[in-house]
């Protein structure tokens, strides 16, 4: 148990398990950054729970020196919901991948997000099934050749953030596996958000889908390929020599080319606002694709509304006031019960 006077470090969150990801996997960077952020959150280590499904990223709970659950395929959000509903004081983190979270687990993901239960979801997106040796996943691009799509995938991919926003997500963000400082900021913001906070983490799988995110992982090309979102700031990207911005006309995004020294707002560049009540603006950002547009990185949406766990707690407290604390035994033996005759 952690006492309140001991300052924890990232080492306190490292387990003694051998890490079994392939050399160079983006998961290492995400793990290291999560372990760096945990001590800064100011809660005892035993109050953290990491819950995962199945897949490479789902080995995450083994490597965290916290409570954890390596559960069943796609069901981590359901387990996390149960944990948070029954123990609201715990900090519950789901770790999932594009296959686990958006294919077999898409249904659970949808309902967890719409309920707005106060948990964090880290969705590692490498656009491939890694653990089962490289089949195309729900986020793989059209035409991707894999062992299960030898002539190229003919599935239109799902965008994780557009999916989350469609389900009413109150906090959605996108991070890059190798940009540790930025990832740490987003992890802390996700933790502090009351409600379901989903971060899509662009993660490289060097074995089955190498360099899928190279344009935004590489610092040099990131300047033109990524749009870093900052609340209250214009949507700008590109180098000083070729500054560009994103404007919206009739809800449709356009790239605005700026003259040197030109005022971006006067030129029609939109100003980022995480707090629009309508998800329409965040959805428009989530649909920006390479190569026509830069890929937005950062917090797309952060709005507050009642959380499922708070509403549940309120209902239980009101029921106790009205009918007393009750007993599970009395409940099980009430109403229409019968006895099975073993003879
Ligand atoms: Fe990482 Fe890919 Fe190896 Fe899985 S298969 S551990 S995602 S590099």
mmCIF file with all atom_site columns, C-alpha atoms and ligand atoms in Angstrom, residues 20-28 55-57 126 128-134 203-209, ligand 1:
data_model
loop_
_atom_site.group_PDB
_atom_site.id
_atom_site.type_symbol
_atom_site.label_atom_id
_atom_site.label_alt_id
_atom_site.label_comp_id
_atom_site.label_asym_id
_atom_site.label_entity_id
_atom_site.label_seq_id
_atom_site.pdbx_PDB_ins_code
_atom_site.Cartn_x
_atom_site.Cartn_y
_atom_site.Cartn_z
_atom_site.occupancy
_atom_site.B_iso_or_equiv
_atom_site.pdbx_formal_charge
_atom_site.auth_seq_id
_atom_site.auth_comp_id
_atom_site.auth_asym_id
_atom_site.auth_atom_id
_atom_site.pdbx_PDB_model_num
ATOM   1  C  CA  . UNK A 1 20  ? 7.203  -9.588  -24.949 1.00 0.00 ? 20  UNK A CA  1
ATOM   2  C  CA  . UNK A 1 21  ? 6.600  -6.997  -27.641 1.00 0.00 ? 21  UNK A CA  1
ATOM   3  C  CA  . UNK A 1 22  ? 8.773  -7.135  -30.780 1.00 0.00 ? 22  UNK A CA  1
ATOM   4  C  CA  . UNK A 1 23  ? 11.878 -4.943  -30.852 1.00 0.00 ? 23  UNK A CA  1
ATOM   5  C  CA  . UNK A 1 24  ? 10.983 -1.460  -32.097 1.00 0.00 ? 24  UNK A CA  1
ATOM   6  C  CA  . UNK A 1 25  ? 7.255  -1.788  -31.378 1.00 0.00 ? 25  UNK A CA  1
ATOM   7  C  CA  . UNK A 1 26  ? 5.543  1.545   -30.630 1.00 0.00 ? 26  UNK A CA  1
ATOM   8  C  CA  . UNK A 1 27  ? 3.953  -0.026  -27.542 1.00 0.00 ? 27  UNK A CA  1
ATOM   9  C  CA  . UNK A 1 28  ? 7.220  0.425   -25.604 1.00 0.00 ? 28  UNK A CA  1
ATOM   10 C  CA  . UNK A 1 55  ? -4.033 -8.287  -28.798 1.00 0.00 ? 55  UNK A CA  1
ATOM   11 C  CA  . UNK A 1 56  ? -0.461 -7.025  -28.591 1.00 0.00 ? 56  UNK A CA  1
ATOM   12 C  CA  . UNK A 1 57  ? -1.401 -3.850  -26.706 1.00 0.00 ? 57  UNK A CA  1
ATOM   13 C  CA  . UNK A 1 126 ? -1.532 0.323   -35.863 1.00 0.00 ? 126 UNK A CA  1
ATOM   14 C  CA  . UNK A 1 128 ? -3.332 -4.236  -38.467 1.00 0.00 ? 128 UNK A CA  1
ATOM   15 C  CA  . UNK A 1 129 ? -3.834 -7.358  -36.347 1.00 0.00 ? 129 UNK A CA  1
ATOM   16 C  CA  . UNK A 1 130 ? -0.334 -7.904  -34.954 1.00 0.00 ? 130 UNK A CA  1
ATOM   17 C  CA  . UNK A 1 131 ? -0.793 -10.728 -32.441 1.00 0.00 ? 131 UNK A CA  1
ATOM   18 C  CA  . UNK A 1 132 ? -2.348 -13.057 -35.027 1.00 0.00 ? 132 UNK A CA  1
ATOM   19 C  CA  . UNK A 1 133 ? 0.356  -12.235 -37.586 1.00 0.00 ? 133 UNK A CA  1
ATOM   20 C  CA  . UNK A 1 134 ? -0.800 -9.425  -39.787 1.00 0.00 ? 134 UNK A CA  1
ATOM   21 C  CA  . UNK A 1 203 ? 1.297  3.215   -33.007 1.00 0.00 ? 203 UNK A CA  1
ATOM   22 C  CA  . UNK A 1 204 ? 3.878  1.698   -35.273 1.00 0.00 ? 204 UNK A CA  1
ATOM   23 C  CA  . UNK A 1 205 ? 3.917  -2.066  -35.816 1.00 0.00 ? 205 UNK A CA  1
ATOM   24 C  CA  . UNK A 1 206 ? 7.340  -2.555  -37.434 1.00 0.00 ? 206 UNK A CA  1
ATOM   25 C  CA  . UNK A 1 207 ? 6.657  -6.228  -38.141 1.00 0.00 ? 207 UNK A CA  1
ATOM   26 C  CA  . UNK A 1 208 ? 3.317  -6.202  -39.977 1.00 0.00 ? 208 UNK A CA  1
ATOM   27 C  CA  . UNK A 1 209 ? 2.612  -2.582  -40.942 1.00 0.00 ? 209 UNK A CA  1
HETATM 28 FE FE1 . LIG B 2 .   ? 4.200  -4.616  -31.740 1.00 0.00 ? 1   LIG B FE1 1
HETATM 29 FE FE2 . LIG B 2 .   ? 3.491  -5.423  -34.170 1.00 0.00 ? 1   LIG B FE2 1
HETATM 30 FE FE3 . LIG B 2 .   ? 5.111  -6.961  -32.683 1.00 0.00 ? 1   LIG B FE3 1
HETATM 31 FE FE4 . LIG B 2 .   ? 2.556  -6.672  -32.033 1.00 0.00 ? 1   LIG B FE4 1
HETATM 32 S  S1  . LIG B 2 .   ? 3.350  -7.662  -33.889 1.00 0.00 ? 1   LIG B S1  1
HETATM 33 S  S2  . LIG B 2 .   ? 4.295  -6.565  -30.617 1.00 0.00 ? 1   LIG B S2  1
HETATM 34 S  S3  . LIG B 2 .   ? 2.129  -4.542  -32.616 1.00 0.00 ? 1   LIG B S3  1
HETATM 35 S  S4  . LIG B 2 .   ? 5.559  -4.909  -33.500 1.00 0.00 ? 1   LIG B S4  1
#
